[in-house]
mmCIF file of C-alpha atoms in Angstrom:
data_model
loop_
_atom_site.group_PDB
_atom_site.id
_atom_site.type_symbol
_atom_site.label_atom_id
_atom_site.label_comp_id
_atom_site.label_asym_id
_atom_site.label_seq_id
_atom_site.Cartn_x
_atom_site.Cartn_y
_atom_site.Cartn_z
ATOM 1 C CA UNK A 1 2.242 14.128 -12.150
ATOM 2 C CA UNK A 2 -0.093 10.719 -10.906
ATOM 3 C CA UNK A 3 -2.307 11.369 -8.005
ATOM 4 C CA UNK A 4 -5.839 11.648 -6.171
ATOM 5 C CA UNK A 5 -7.891 14.065 -5.914
ATOM 6 C CA UNK A 6 -10.784 14.462 -4.677
ATOM 7 C CA UNK A 7 -13.808 17.013 -5.401
ATOM 8 C CA UNK A 8 -15.138 19.353 -3.356
ATOM 9 C CA UNK A 9 -12.139 20.479 -0.213
ATOM 10 C CA UNK A 10 -15.041 21.527 1.567
ATOM 11 C CA UNK A 11 -19.166 20.292 1.064
ATOM 12 C CA UNK A 12 -22.175 21.716 3.292
ATOM 13 C CA UNK A 13 -25.547 19.455 3.306
ATOM 14 C CA UNK A 14 -28.812 20.365 4.322
ATOM 15 C CA UNK A 15 -31.786 18.242 6.478
ATOM 16 C CA UNK A 16 -32.413 15.393 4.059
ATOM 17 C CA UNK A 17 -29.800 16.177 1.158
ATOM 18 C CA UNK A 18 -27.986 13.699 -0.922
ATOM 19 C CA UNK A 19 -24.411 15.044 -2.288
ATOM 20 C CA UNK A 20 -21.615 13.330 -3.867
ATOM 21 C CA UNK A 21 -17.804 13.518 -2.572
ATOM 22 C CA UNK A 22 -15.579 12.915 -6.408
ATOM 23 C CA UNK A 23 -12.323 10.542 -5.660
ATOM 24 C CA UNK A 24 -10.252 10.187 -9.118
ATOM 25 C CA UNK A 25 -7.294 8.739 -9.703
ATOM 26 C CA UNK A 26 -5.197 8.092 -12.466
ATOM 27 C CA UNK A 27 -2.239 5.996 -10.567
ATOM 28 C CA UNK A 28 -3.632 2.921 -12.830
ATOM 29 C CA UNK A 29 -5.145 1.028 -9.941
ATOM 30 C CA UNK A 30 -6.787 -1.592 -9.401
ATOM 31 C CA UNK A 31 -8.601 -0.696 -5.753
ATOM 32 C CA UNK A 32 -10.201 2.137 -3.988
ATOM 33 C CA UNK A 33 -11.559 2.773 -1.008
ATOM 34 C CA UNK A 34 -13.670 5.072 1.331
ATOM 35 C CA UNK A 35 -12.736 6.365 4.725
ATOM 36 C CA UNK A 36 -14.568 8.671 7.170
ATOM 37 C CA UNK A 37 -12.105 10.068 9.802
ATOM 38 C CA UNK A 38 -13.949 11.214 13.382
ATOM 39 C CA UNK A 39 -11.920 13.649 15.741
ATOM 40 C CA UNK A 40 -9.846 11.140 18.127
ATOM 41 C CA UNK A 41 -10.473 8.136 16.308
ATOM 42 C CA UNK A 42 -9.408 6.231 13.502
ATOM 43 C CA UNK A 43 -10.068 5.492 10.457
ATOM 44 C CA UNK A 44 -13.109 3.472 9.543
ATOM 45 C CA UNK A 45 -13.532 1.753 5.565
ATOM 46 C CA UNK A 46 -17.143 3.508 4.271
ATOM 47 C CA UNK A 47 -16.737 0.965 1.006
ATOM 48 C CA UNK A 48 -13.467 -0.690 -1.217
ATOM 49 C CA UNK A 49 -13.332 -1.974 -4.739
ATOM 50 C CA UNK A 50 -11.257 -4.532 -5.550
ATOM 51 C CA UNK A 51 -12.058 -4.105 -9.459
ATOM 52 C CA UNK A 52 -14.123 -2.300 -12.179
ATOM 53 C CA UNK A 53 -17.923 -2.986 -11.687
ATOM 54 C CA UNK A 54 -17.596 -4.331 -8.245
ATOM 55 C CA UNK A 55 -17.720 -2.836 -4.991
ATOM 56 C CA UNK A 56 -18.459 -4.264 -1.632
ATOM 57 C CA UNK A 57 -19.542 -2.577 2.032
ATOM 58 C CA UNK A 58 -16.448 -1.799 4.637
ATOM 59 C CA UNK A 59 -17.311 -1.570 8.432
ATOM 60 C CA UNK A 60 -19.563 1.197 8.485
ATOM 61 C CA UNK A 61 -21.435 1.899 5.081
ATOM 62 C CA UNK A 62 -25.626 1.769 6.070
ATOM 63 C CA UNK A 63 -26.051 5.444 4.437
ATOM 64 C CA UNK A 64 -23.376 5.702 2.036
ATOM 65 C CA UNK A 65 -23.759 4.288 -1.897
ATOM 66 C CA UNK A 66 -20.834 3.875 -4.292
ATOM 67 C CA UNK A 67 -20.104 3.309 -8.064
ATOM 68 C CA UNK A 68 -17.878 2.050 -10.375
ATOM 69 C CA UNK A 69 -17.864 2.510 -13.391
ATOM 70 C CA UNK A 70 -14.484 3.765 -14.302
ATOM 71 C CA UNK A 71 -11.433 2.019 -13.425
ATOM 72 C CA UNK A 72 -10.080 5.885 -12.436
ATOM 73 C CA UNK A 73 -13.257 7.097 -10.812
ATOM 74 C CA UNK A 74 -15.352 5.788 -6.815
ATOM 75 C CA UNK A 75 -17.701 8.490 -5.618
ATOM 76 C CA UNK A 76 -19.067 8.145 -2.607
ATOM 77 C CA UNK A 77 -22.787 9.665 -1.855
ATOM 78 C CA UNK A 78 -23.396 10.072 1.319
ATOM 79 C CA UNK A 79 -27.438 10.053 2.057
ATOM 80 C CA UNK A 80 -30.358 11.338 4.119
ATOM 81 C CA UNK A 81 -30.071 7.669 5.778
ATOM 82 C CA UNK A 82 -26.618 8.882 6.891
ATOM 83 C CA UNK A 83 -27.321 10.962 10.699
ATOM 84 C CA UNK A 84 -24.208 11.955 11.405
ATOM 85 C CA UNK A 85 -22.402 12.681 8.405
ATOM 86 C CA UNK A 86 -20.236 15.638 9.848
ATOM 87 C CA UNK A 87 -16.699 13.873 8.748
ATOM 88 C CA UNK A 88 -13.539 14.309 7.212
ATOM 89 C CA UNK A 89 -14.106 11.273 4.214
ATOM 90 C CA UNK A 90 -10.274 9.793 2.866
ATOM 91 C CA UNK A 91 -10.331 8.421 -0.516
ATOM 92 C CA UNK A 92 -7.131 6.047 -1.679
ATOM 93 C CA UNK A 93 -6.372 3.420 -3.818
ATOM 94 C CA UNK A 94 -3.629 0.557 -4.222
ATOM 95 C CA UNK A 95 -2.280 -1.340 -7.538
ATOM 96 C CA UNK A 96 -4.634 -4.564 -6.150
ATOM 97 C CA UNK A 97 -6.417 -5.263 -3.263
ATOM 98 C CA UNK A 98 -4.430 -5.060 0.013
ATOM 99 C CA UNK A 99 -1.632 -3.343 -1.036
ATOM 100 C CA UNK A 100 0.195 -0.264 -0.712
ATOM 101 C CA UNK A 101 -2.905 2.476 -0.052
ATOM 102 C CA UNK A 102 -2.479 6.317 -1.383
ATOM 103 C CA UNK A 103 -4.380 8.987 -0.399
ATOM 104 C CA UNK A 104 -6.339 11.921 -2.356
ATOM 105 C CA UNK A 105 -6.220 15.586 0.276
ATOM 106 C CA UNK A 106 -9.441 14.396 1.816
ATOM 107 C CA UNK A 107 -13.020 16.330 2.090
ATOM 108 C CA UNK A 108 -14.890 17.580 4.518
ATOM 109 C CA UNK A 109 -17.872 17.679 4.954
ATOM 110 C CA UNK A 110 -20.818 19.433 7.243
ATOM 111 C CA UNK A 111 -23.653 19.819 8.400
ATOM 112 C CA UNK A 112 -26.289 23.366 7.337
ATOM 113 C CA UNK B 1 -12.374 -8.502 15.478
ATOM 114 C CA UNK B 2 -8.535 -7.255 15.450
ATOM 115 C CA UNK B 3 -8.152 -4.179 17.484
ATOM 116 C CA UNK B 4 -5.134 -1.898 16.938
ATOM 117 C CA UNK B 5 -4.069 0.702 19.433
ATOM 118 C CA UNK B 6 -1.508 2.799 19.193
ATOM 119 C CA UNK B 7 0.188 4.637 22.264
ATOM 120 C CA UNK B 8 1.097 6.885 23.512
ATOM 121 C CA UNK B 9 -1.916 9.208 22.021
ATOM 122 C CA UNK B 10 0.698 11.898 21.842
ATOM 123 C CA UNK B 11 4.317 12.567 22.467
ATOM 124 C CA UNK B 12 6.817 15.730 22.843
ATOM 125 C CA UNK B 13 10.321 15.599 21.747
ATOM 126 C CA UNK B 14 13.491 17.798 21.825
ATOM 127 C CA UNK B 15 15.108 18.331 17.522
ATOM 128 C CA UNK B 16 17.763 15.968 17.395
ATOM 129 C CA UNK B 17 16.286 12.503 19.794
ATOM 130 C CA UNK B 18 15.324 9.472 18.080
ATOM 131 C CA UNK B 19 12.498 7.867 19.158
ATOM 132 C CA UNK B 20 9.851 4.617 18.786
ATOM 133 C CA UNK B 21 6.067 5.266 17.881
ATOM 134 C CA UNK B 22 3.595 1.667 19.172
ATOM 135 C CA UNK B 23 1.639 0.020 17.008
ATOM 136 C CA UNK B 24 -0.409 -3.802 19.085
ATOM 137 C CA UNK B 25 -3.387 -5.511 16.437
ATOM 138 C CA UNK B 26 -5.120 -8.346 18.707
ATOM 139 C CA UNK B 27 -4.830 -10.692 15.791
ATOM 140 C CA UNK B 28 -1.343 -11.784 14.525
ATOM 141 C CA UNK B 29 -3.033 -13.229 11.153
ATOM 142 C CA UNK B 30 -2.298 -11.027 9.430
ATOM 143 C CA UNK B 31 -1.172 -9.646 5.936
ATOM 144 C CA UNK B 32 0.710 -6.472 6.060
ATOM 145 C CA UNK B 33 0.955 -3.314 8.386
ATOM 146 C CA UNK B 34 1.480 0.014 6.871
ATOM 147 C CA UNK B 35 2.544 3.582 8.373
ATOM 148 C CA UNK B 36 1.428 6.858 7.937
ATOM 149 C CA UNK B 37 1.874 9.755 8.568
ATOM 150 C CA UNK B 38 -1.286 12.781 9.294
ATOM 151 C CA UNK B 39 -0.547 16.800 8.515
ATOM 152 C CA UNK B 40 -3.518 18.527 9.842
ATOM 153 C CA UNK B 41 -5.822 18.699 7.855
ATOM 154 C CA UNK B 42 -4.788 16.644 4.816
ATOM 155 C CA UNK B 43 -4.927 13.369 3.260
ATOM 156 C CA UNK B 44 -2.348 10.548 4.640
ATOM 157 C CA UNK B 45 0.996 9.447 2.837
ATOM 158 C CA UNK B 46 2.040 5.422 2.940
ATOM 159 C CA UNK B 47 5.645 5.463 4.886
ATOM 160 C CA UNK B 48 6.427 1.968 5.610
ATOM 161 C CA UNK B 49 4.859 -1.484 4.656
ATOM 162 C CA UNK B 50 5.544 -4.677 6.353
ATOM 163 C CA UNK B 51 4.156 -8.003 5.009
ATOM 164 C CA UNK B 52 3.459 -10.618 7.320
ATOM 165 C CA UNK B 53 6.733 -12.464 6.063
ATOM 166 C CA UNK B 54 9.627 -9.449 7.347
ATOM 167 C CA UNK B 55 10.478 -8.143 10.233
ATOM 168 C CA UNK B 56 11.246 -5.008 9.166
ATOM 169 C CA UNK B 57 11.444 -2.239 6.622
ATOM 170 C CA UNK B 58 13.981 1.172 6.420
ATOM 171 C CA UNK B 59 12.857 4.374 4.812
ATOM 172 C CA UNK B 60 16.004 7.221 5.376
ATOM 173 C CA UNK B 61 15.397 7.395 8.587
ATOM 174 C CA UNK B 62 13.119 5.948 9.184
ATOM 175 C CA UNK B 63 12.752 1.782 10.522
ATOM 176 C CA UNK B 64 9.685 -0.243 10.666
ATOM 177 C CA UNK B 65 9.299 -3.395 12.825
ATOM 178 C CA UNK B 66 7.047 -5.966 12.556
ATOM 179 C CA UNK B 67 6.736 -8.427 15.460
ATOM 180 C CA UNK B 68 3.374 -10.985 14.434
ATOM 181 C CA UNK B 69 4.384 -13.242 18.100
ATOM 182 C CA UNK B 70 3.608 -10.414 20.076
ATOM 183 C CA UNK B 71 0.862 -8.269 18.312
ATOM 184 C CA UNK B 72 3.367 -5.187 18.023
ATOM 185 C CA UNK B 73 4.530 -3.323 15.089
ATOM 186 C CA UNK B 74 7.130 0.284 16.490
ATOM 187 C CA UNK B 75 8.612 2.816 13.846
ATOM 188 C CA UNK B 76 11.221 4.757 14.289
ATOM 189 C CA UNK B 77 12.420 8.042 13.404
ATOM 190 C CA UNK B 78 16.560 9.012 13.811
ATOM 191 C CA UNK B 79 17.722 12.686 14.231
ATOM 192 C CA UNK B 80 13.496 13.548 14.629
ATOM 193 C CA UNK B 81 13.335 16.885 12.550
ATOM 194 C CA UNK B 82 11.203 19.686 13.231
ATOM 195 C CA UNK B 83 9.062 18.427 10.278
ATOM 196 C CA UNK B 84 8.470 15.257 11.531
ATOM 197 C CA UNK B 85 5.558 16.622 13.255
ATOM 198 C CA UNK B 86 2.779 15.472 12.323
ATOM 199 C CA UNK B 87 0.018 12.938 13.346
ATOM 200 C CA UNK B 88 1.259 8.910 12.884
ATOM 201 C CA UNK B 89 -0.610 6.026 12.161
ATOM 202 C CA UNK B 90 -0.825 2.150 12.092
ATOM 203 C CA UNK B 91 -2.712 -0.064 9.885
ATOM 204 C CA UNK B 92 -3.297 -4.124 9.728
ATOM 205 C CA UNK B 93 -4.132 -6.013 7.271
ATOM 206 C CA UNK B 94 -5.391 -9.462 7.357
ATOM 207 C CA UNK B 95 -6.619 -10.047 3.992
ATOM 208 C CA UNK B 96 -10.649 -9.178 4.622
ATOM 209 C CA UNK B 97 -9.843 -5.693 5.591
ATOM 210 C CA UNK B 98 -7.836 -2.385 6.787
ATOM 211 C CA UNK B 99 -8.102 -1.766 10.547
ATOM 212 C CA UNK B 100 -6.154 1.908 12.039
ATOM 213 C CA UNK B 101 -5.157 2.870 14.940
ATOM 214 C CA UNK B 102 -6.376 6.379 16.318
ATOM 215 C CA UNK B 103 -2.491 8.152 15.237
ATOM 216 C CA UNK B 104 0.163 8.978 17.838
ATOM 217 C CA UNK B 105 0.440 12.886 17.735
ATOM 218 C CA UNK B 106 3.547 13.751 16.943
ATOM 219 C CA UNK B 107 5.682 16.927 18.142
ATOM 220 C CA UNK B 108 9.642 17.561 17.885
ATOM 221 C CA UNK B 109 10.990 21.170 19.103
ATOM 222 C CA UNK B 110 13.615 23.153 18.215
#
């Protein structure tokens, strides 16, 4: 089955720790995205990648980093510089930038 | 900067009723507008995407319309069912960024 997978489903971060969220797609999509969702708010774009080996900052990139070394993978690292990381993180992909987005099941990040 | 709003924030209707969800955006220079469904604790499911050159799109019991001049899109759900209960989000794309609305939480009562 084609789709987008995210792991883990739940992730706990300690103070000062970097954590990495996984996102994999087998849809052969060029574009991939990372969003953050907070209660009662719309999704906010963290980073996006229009093509492999390229990525751009979104509205709230501070405290986050990404890589796009393979077409199917777009991992997100939440660094210790992100002071309020508790949120639901969603990864998405589309065949090209700006077209219909398909979302993964999400990762919920909690701070210990 | 684009702002997207959705009214109402929550809506409860009896099963079988036809309903309309609203999405408003401040900048009419959009490339497309997309409607999504989100079940609690889950990712988003794409419902319909309307290109800026289109006025509406249909899929089954769903019909989405787009009026760029007034900065509005509506999602019409016909003959609502309890399984339609979810949060519905709209998102505009202007070529540089996606901007999501906060969503409308729909409850369809049996």
